[in-house]
Amino acid sequence: MSTFTHFNDQGRARMVDISAKNETSRAATAVSQVQMTLEVLNKLEEGKIGKGDVLAVAQVAGVMAAKQTSNIIPMCHPLALTGVNIHFSTERCETKGTIKIEVEVKTNGKTGVEMEALTAASVCALTIYDMCKAVDKGMVIGPTYLVQKTGGKSGDYRREIAEGGAKKCGE
């Protein structure tokens, strides 16, 4: 494991100096999910949530969050993103429904976009919760994690998911 880079020689927080790094094509994919009752999932899909089109609003919120990551995560660099793509899918089990969120963020730059992808996935999930909480306050968000990243000096990363490592519906 590498050392932490966000500390100066006094042990205090710092924004990492990336001025000597090369600009490369970079991408990151993160996922999150929101578990809810089947009643909420059905209402969401039927457009019967009183606040409007939940996934459309979550999509816009996720894009906005990716673009604003450096404003809410103190040591993140402001980045010119070249793309943000958000995909939603649903899963049903006995009494639970899950909305899965997958976010891919791209840039050409000197630092990666992992935080932008994670922030976007998190804000999508929070937006879904906010818009559906009147029907179900017991929704569960997560897990939220990085699936992969490409580009940069540290190379590519892809999460290894062990056999049987995926959660079964309702867990």
GROMACS .gro file of N, CA and C in nm, residues 29-129:
model
  303
   29THR      N    1  -1.512   0.451  -1.271
   29THR     CA    2  -1.649   0.404  -1.257
   29THR      C    3  -1.674   0.371  -1.111
   30ALA      N    4  -1.784   0.422  -1.057
   30ALA     CA    5  -1.825   0.394  -0.920
   30ALA      C    6  -1.970   0.351  -0.919
   31VAL      N    7  -2.006   0.276  -0.816
   31VAL     CA    8  -2.145   0.233  -0.803
   31VAL      C    9  -2.196   0.261  -0.663
   32SER      N   10  -2.327   0.270  -0.654
   32SER     CA   11  -2.397   0.276  -0.527
   32SER      C   12  -2.532   0.211  -0.550
   33GLN      N   13  -2.611   0.203  -0.446
   33GLN     CA   14  -2.745   0.150  -0.461
   33GLN      C   15  -2.833   0.200  -0.348
   34VAL      N   16  -2.964   0.194  -0.372
   34VAL     CA   17  -3.062   0.230  -0.271
   34VAL      C   18  -3.161   0.114  -0.261
   35GLN      N   19  -3.169   0.056  -0.140
   35GLN     CA   20  -3.267  -0.050  -0.114
   35GLN      C   21  -3.392   0.014  -0.058
   36MET      N   22  -3.507  -0.035  -0.102
   36MET     CA   23  -3.634   0.021  -0.061
   36MET      C   24  -3.741  -0.087  -0.065
   37THR      N   25  -3.860  -0.053  -0.018
   37THR     CA   26  -3.970  -0.148  -0.029
   37THR      C   27  -4.013  -0.159  -0.175
   38LEU      N   28  -4.077  -0.268  -0.208
   38LEU     CA   29  -4.129  -0.284  -0.344
   38LEU      C   30  -4.233  -0.177  -0.374
   39GLU      N   31  -4.307  -0.134  -0.273
   39GLU     CA   32  -4.407  -0.028  -0.292
   39GLU      C   33  -4.340   0.099  -0.347
   40VAL      N   34  -4.229   0.137  -0.288
   40VAL     CA   35  -4.159   0.258  -0.333
   40VAL      C   36  -4.104   0.238  -0.474
   41LEU      N   37  -4.042   0.124  -0.499
   41LEU     CA   38  -3.987   0.099  -0.632
   41LEU      C   39  -4.097   0.102  -0.737
   42ASN      N   40  -4.209   0.041  -0.708
   42ASN     CA   41  -4.321   0.041  -0.803
   42ASN      C   42  -4.371   0.183  -0.829
   43LYS      N   43  -4.390   0.262  -0.723
   43LYS     CA   44  -4.435   0.401  -0.740
   43LYS      C   45  -4.334   0.482  -0.820
   44LEU      N   46  -4.207   0.461  -0.792
   44LEU     CA   47  -4.101   0.532  -0.863
   44LEU      C   48  -4.109   0.500  -1.013
   45GLU      N   49  -4.119   0.372  -1.046
   45GLU     CA   50  -4.122   0.332  -1.186
   45GLU      C   51  -4.250   0.375  -1.257
   46GLU      N   52  -4.358   0.388  -1.183
   46GLU     CA   53  -4.486   0.430  -1.242
   46GLU      C   54  -4.501   0.581  -1.246
   47GLY      N   55  -4.400   0.653  -1.196
   47GLY     CA   56  -4.405   0.800  -1.195
   47GLY      C   57  -4.504   0.854  -1.093
   48LYS      N   58  -4.525   0.781  -0.984
   48LYS     CA   59  -4.624   0.821  -0.885
   48LYS      C   60  -4.562   0.875  -0.756
   49ILE      N   61  -4.436   0.914  -0.763
   49ILE     CA   62  -4.373   0.982  -0.650
   49ILE      C   63  -4.407   1.131  -0.666
   50GLY      N   64  -4.463   1.190  -0.564
   50GLY     CA   65  -4.517   1.326  -0.574
   50GLY      C   66  -4.418   1.434  -0.614
   51LYS      N   67  -4.290   1.411  -0.594
   51LYS     CA   68  -4.190   1.513  -0.625
   51LYS      C   69  -4.147   1.514  -0.770
   52GLY      N   70  -4.191   1.415  -0.850
   52GLY     CA   71  -4.157   1.414  -0.991
   52GLY      C   72  -4.079   1.291  -1.034
   53ASP      N   73  -4.014   1.303  -1.150
   53ASP     CA   74  -3.937   1.193  -1.210
   53ASP      C   75  -3.808   1.174  -1.130
   54VAL      N   76  -3.809   1.079  -1.040
   54VAL     CA   77  -3.699   1.059  -0.946
   54VAL      C   78  -3.566   1.034  -1.016
   55LEU      N   79  -3.564   0.944  -1.113
   55LEU     CA   80  -3.437   0.911  -1.177
   55LEU      C   81  -3.384   1.024  -1.263
   56ALA      N   82  -3.473   1.101  -1.325
   56ALA     CA   83  -3.427   1.217  -1.403
   56ALA      C   84  -3.362   1.320  -1.312
   57VAL      N   85  -3.424   1.345  -1.197
   57VAL     CA   86  -3.366   1.442  -1.103
   57VAL      C   87  -3.235   1.388  -1.046
   58ALA      N   88  -3.232   1.259  -1.012
   58ALA     CA   89  -3.109   1.198  -0.959
   58ALA      C   90  -2.996   1.205  -1.061
   59GLN      N   91  -3.030   1.186  -1.188
   59GLN     CA   92  -2.930   1.192  -1.295
   59GLN      C   93  -2.867   1.331  -1.302
   60VAL      N   94  -2.950   1.433  -1.302
   60VAL     CA   95  -2.899   1.571  -1.307
   60VAL      C   96  -2.819   1.602  -1.181
   61ALA      N   97  -2.868   1.559  -1.066
   61ALA     CA   98  -2.796   1.582  -0.940
   61ALA      C   99  -2.659   1.515  -0.942
   62GLY      N  100  -2.651   1.395  -0.998
   62GLY     CA  101  -2.523   1.325  -1.006
   62GLY      C  102  -2.423   1.395  -1.096
   63VAL      N  103  -2.470   1.443  -1.210
   63VAL     CA  104  -2.381   1.518  -1.301
   63VAL      C  105  -2.333   1.644  -1.232
   64MET      N  106  -2.425   1.716  -1.169
   64MET     CA  107  -2.385   1.839  -1.099
   64MET      C  108  -2.286   1.810  -0.987
   65ALA      N  109  -2.307   1.700  -0.916
   65ALA     CA  110  -2.216   1.663  -0.807
   65ALA      C  111  -2.076   1.632  -0.858
   66ALA      N  112  -2.068   1.558  -0.969
   66ALA     CA  113  -1.937   1.527  -1.027
   66ALA      C  114  -1.863   1.657  -1.059
   67LYS      N  115  -1.935   1.752  -1.117
   67LYS     CA  116  -1.874   1.879  -1.156
   67LYS      C  117  -1.834   1.965  -1.037
   68GLN      N  118  -1.896   1.944  -0.923
   68GLN     CA  119  -1.871   2.026  -0.804
   68GLN      C  120  -1.788   1.957  -0.696
   69THR      N  121  -1.732   1.842  -0.727
   69THR     CA  122  -1.661   1.763  -0.626
   69THR      C  123  -1.554   1.844  -0.553
   70SER      N  124  -1.477   1.922  -0.625
   70SER     CA  125  -1.369   1.998  -0.560
   70SER      C  126  -1.423   2.104  -0.464
   71ASN      N  127  -1.550   2.139  -0.474
   71ASN     CA  128  -1.610   2.236  -0.381
   71ASN      C  129  -1.654   2.173  -0.250
   72ILE      N  130  -1.668   2.039  -0.248
   72ILE     CA  131  -1.715   1.976  -0.125
   72ILE      C  132  -1.614   1.878  -0.064
   73ILE      N  133  -1.516   1.833  -0.141
   73ILE     CA  134  -1.409   1.747  -0.088
   73ILE      C  135  -1.283   1.834  -0.086
   74PRO      N  136  -1.237   1.873   0.032
   74PRO     CA  137  -1.136   1.979   0.043
   74PRO      C  138  -1.008   1.964  -0.038
   75MET      N  139  -0.951   1.845  -0.052
   75MET     CA  140  -0.823   1.831  -0.119
   75MET      C  141  -0.834   1.790  -0.266
   76CYS      N  142  -0.955   1.787  -0.321
   76CYS     CA  143  -0.972   1.753  -0.462
   76CYS      C  144  -0.942   1.874  -0.550
   77HIS      N  145  -0.878   1.847  -0.663
   77HIS     CA  146  -0.848   1.952  -0.759
   77HIS      C  147  -0.971   1.979  -0.845
   78PRO      N  148  -0.994   2.105  -0.882
   78PRO     CA  149  -1.102   2.132  -0.978
   78PRO      C  150  -1.063   2.073  -1.114
   79LEU      N  151  -1.154   2.001  -1.176
   79LEU     CA  152  -1.123   1.933  -1.302
   79LEU      C  153  -1.221   1.973  -1.411
   80ALA      N  154  -1.170   1.976  -1.533
   80ALA     CA  155  -1.256   1.995  -1.650
   80ALA      C  156  -1.298   1.855  -1.695
   81LEU      N  157  -1.417   1.814  -1.659
   81LEU     CA  158  -1.465   1.682  -1.695
   81LEU      C  159  -1.504   1.679  -1.841
   82THR      N  160  -1.474   1.568  -1.907
   82THR     CA  161  -1.511   1.554  -2.048
   82THR      C  162  -1.634   1.467  -2.066
   83GLY      N  163  -1.677   1.400  -1.959
   83GLY     CA  164  -1.798   1.320  -1.969
   83GLY      C  165  -1.840   1.265  -1.835
   84VAL      N  166  -1.972   1.257  -1.814
   84VAL     CA  167  -2.031   1.192  -1.697
   84VAL      C  168  -2.151   1.114  -1.749
   85ASN      N  169  -2.150   0.982  -1.728
   85ASN     CA  170  -2.260   0.898  -1.772
   85ASN      C  171  -2.312   0.820  -1.653
   86ILE      N  172  -2.443   0.826  -1.632
   86ILE     CA  173  -2.505   0.761  -1.518
   86ILE      C  174  -2.609   0.663  -1.570
   87HIS      N  175  -2.602   0.540  -1.518
   87HIS     CA  176  -2.694   0.434  -1.560
   87HIS      C  177  -2.763   0.378  -1.436
   88PHE      N  178  -2.895   0.361  -1.445
   88PHE     CA  179  -2.973   0.305  -1.336
   88PHE      C  180  -3.027   0.168  -1.379
   89SER      N  181  -3.032   0.074  -1.285
   89SER     CA  182  -3.099  -0.053  -1.309
   89SER      C  183  -3.171  -0.091  -1.181
   90THR      N  184  -3.269  -0.179  -1.193
   90THR     CA  185  -3.346  -0.218  -1.075
   90THR      C  186  -3.340  -0.369  -1.056
   91GLU      N  187  -3.361  -0.408  -0.933
   91GLU     CA  188  -3.365  -0.549  -0.896
   91GLU      C  189  -3.477  -0.567  -0.794
   92ARG      N  190  -3.551  -0.675  -0.807
   92ARG     CA  191  -3.660  -0.706  -0.715
   92ARG      C  192  -3.635  -0.839  -0.646
   93CYS      N  193  -3.663  -0.842  -0.518
   93CYS     CA  194  -3.665  -0.966  -0.441
   93CYS      C  195  -3.794  -0.965  -0.361
   94GLU      N  196  -3.819  -1.070  -0.288
   94GLU     CA  197  -3.945  -1.090  -0.217
   94GLU      C  198  -4.014  -0.961  -0.174
   95THR      N  199  -3.958  -0.886  -0.082
   95THR     CA  200  -4.024  -0.765  -0.031
   95THR      C  201  -3.941  -0.640  -0.053
   96LYS      N  202  -3.825  -0.654  -0.113
   96LYS     CA  203  -3.734  -0.540  -0.131
   96LYS      C  204  -3.709  -0.513  -0.279
   97GLY      N  205  -3.685  -0.389  -0.306
   97GLY     CA  206  -3.641  -0.347  -0.439
   97GLY      C  207  -3.511  -0.270  -0.425
   98THR      N  208  -3.429  -0.273  -0.528
   98THR     CA  209  -3.301  -0.202  -0.525
   98THR      C  210  -3.284  -0.126  -0.655
   99ILE      N  211  -3.244   0.000  -0.642
   99ILE     CA  212  -3.201   0.077  -0.759
   99ILE      C  213  -3.050   0.080  -0.754
  100LYS      N  214  -2.988   0.027  -0.858
  100LYS     CA  215  -2.843   0.027  -0.868
  100LYS      C  216  -2.801   0.145  -0.955
  101ILE      N  217  -2.697   0.212  -0.912
  101ILE     CA  218  -2.647   0.333  -0.978
  101ILE      C  219  -2.504   0.306  -1.022
  102GLU      N  220  -2.474   0.329  -1.150
  102GLU     CA  221  -2.337   0.316  -1.200
  102GLU      C  222  -2.300   0.447  -1.268
  103VAL      N  223  -2.188   0.503  -1.228
  103VAL     CA  224  -2.143   0.632  -1.280
  103VAL      C  225  -2.005   0.618  -1.341
  104GLU      N  226  -1.990   0.667  -1.464
  104GLU     CA  227  -1.859   0.673  -1.528
  104GLU      C  228  -1.826   0.820  -1.554
  105VAL      N  229  -1.707   0.859  -1.512
  105VAL     CA  230  -1.660   0.997  -1.529
  105VAL      C  231  -1.529   0.993  -1.607
  106LYS      N  232  -1.513   1.088  -1.700
  106LYS     CA  233  -1.391   1.096  -1.781
  106LYS      C  234  -1.334   1.237  -1.782
  107THR      N  235  -1.203   1.243  -1.803
  107THR     CA  236  -1.134   1.370  -1.821
  107THR      C  237  -1.002   1.344  -1.892
  108ASN      N  238  -0.942   1.449  -1.942
  108ASN     CA  239  -0.803   1.449  -1.986
  108ASN      C  240  -0.734   1.545  -1.892
  109GLY      N  241  -0.649   1.492  -1.805
  109GLY     CA  242  -0.591   1.580  -1.706
  109GLY      C  243  -0.474   1.519  -1.632
  110LYS      N  244  -0.434   1.586  -1.524
  110LYS     CA  245  -0.318   1.546  -1.446
  110LYS      C  246  -0.353   1.468  -1.321
  111THR      N  247  -0.480   1.452  -1.293
  111THR     CA  248  -0.523   1.374  -1.177
  111THR      C  249  -0.652   1.301  -1.212
  112GLY      N  250  -0.677   1.194  -1.137
  112GLY     CA  251  -0.788   1.106  -1.169
  112GLY      C  252  -0.925   1.158  -1.127
  113VAL      N  253  -1.027   1.083  -1.166
  113VAL     CA  254  -1.165   1.124  -1.142
  113VAL      C  255  -1.240   1.025  -1.052
  114GLU      N  256  -1.166   0.951  -0.969
  114GLU     CA  257  -1.232   0.858  -0.878
  114GLU      C  258  -1.327   0.929  -0.784
  115MET      N  259  -1.283   1.040  -0.728
  115MET     CA  260  -1.367   1.112  -0.631
  115MET      C  261  -1.491   1.169  -0.698
  116GLU      N  262  -1.478   1.212  -0.822
  116GLU     CA  263  -1.593   1.264  -0.895
  116GLU      C  264  -1.697   1.155  -0.920
  117ALA      N  265  -1.650   1.035  -0.955
  117ALA     CA  266  -1.742   0.923  -0.977
  117ALA      C  267  -1.809   0.881  -0.846
  118LEU      N  268  -1.733   0.872  -0.739
  118LEU     CA  269  -1.789   0.834  -0.609
  118LEU      C  270  -1.887   0.940  -0.558
  119THR      N  271  -1.853   1.066  -0.576
  119THR     CA  272  -1.942   1.174  -0.533
  119THR      C  273  -2.072   1.171  -0.611
  120ALA      N  274  -2.063   1.154  -0.741
  120ALA     CA  275  -2.183   1.148  -0.825
  120ALA      C  276  -2.273   1.031  -0.785
  121ALA      N  277  -2.214   0.913  -0.763
  121ALA     CA  278  -2.294   0.796  -0.723
  121ALA      C  279  -2.362   0.821  -0.588
  122SER      N  280  -2.289   0.881  -0.496
  122SER     CA  281  -2.344   0.910  -0.364
  122SER      C  282  -2.459   1.010  -0.371
  123VAL      N  283  -2.441   1.114  -0.449
  123VAL     CA  284  -2.545   1.217  -0.459
  123VAL      C  285  -2.667   1.163  -0.533
  124CYS      N  286  -2.648   1.079  -0.632
  124CYS     CA  287  -2.764   1.013  -0.696
  124CYS      C  288  -2.844   0.937  -0.591
  125ALA      N  289  -2.776   0.857  -0.510
  125ALA     CA  290  -2.844   0.779  -0.407
  125ALA      C  291  -2.915   0.869  -0.306
  126LEU      N  292  -2.848   0.974  -0.262
  126LEU     CA  293  -2.910   1.067  -0.168
  126LEU      C  294  -3.032   1.137  -0.227
  127THR      N  295  -3.026   1.168  -0.355
  127THR     CA  296  -3.138   1.233  -0.423
  127THR      C  297  -3.257   1.138  -0.431
  128ILE      N  298  -3.231   1.012  -0.463
  128ILE     CA  299  -3.339   0.913  -0.466
  128ILE      C  300  -3.402   0.902  -0.327
  129TYR      N  301  -3.318   0.894  -0.225
  129TYR     CA  302  -3.369   0.888  -0.088
  129TYR      C  303  -3.456   1.010  -0.058
   0.00000   0.00000   0.00000
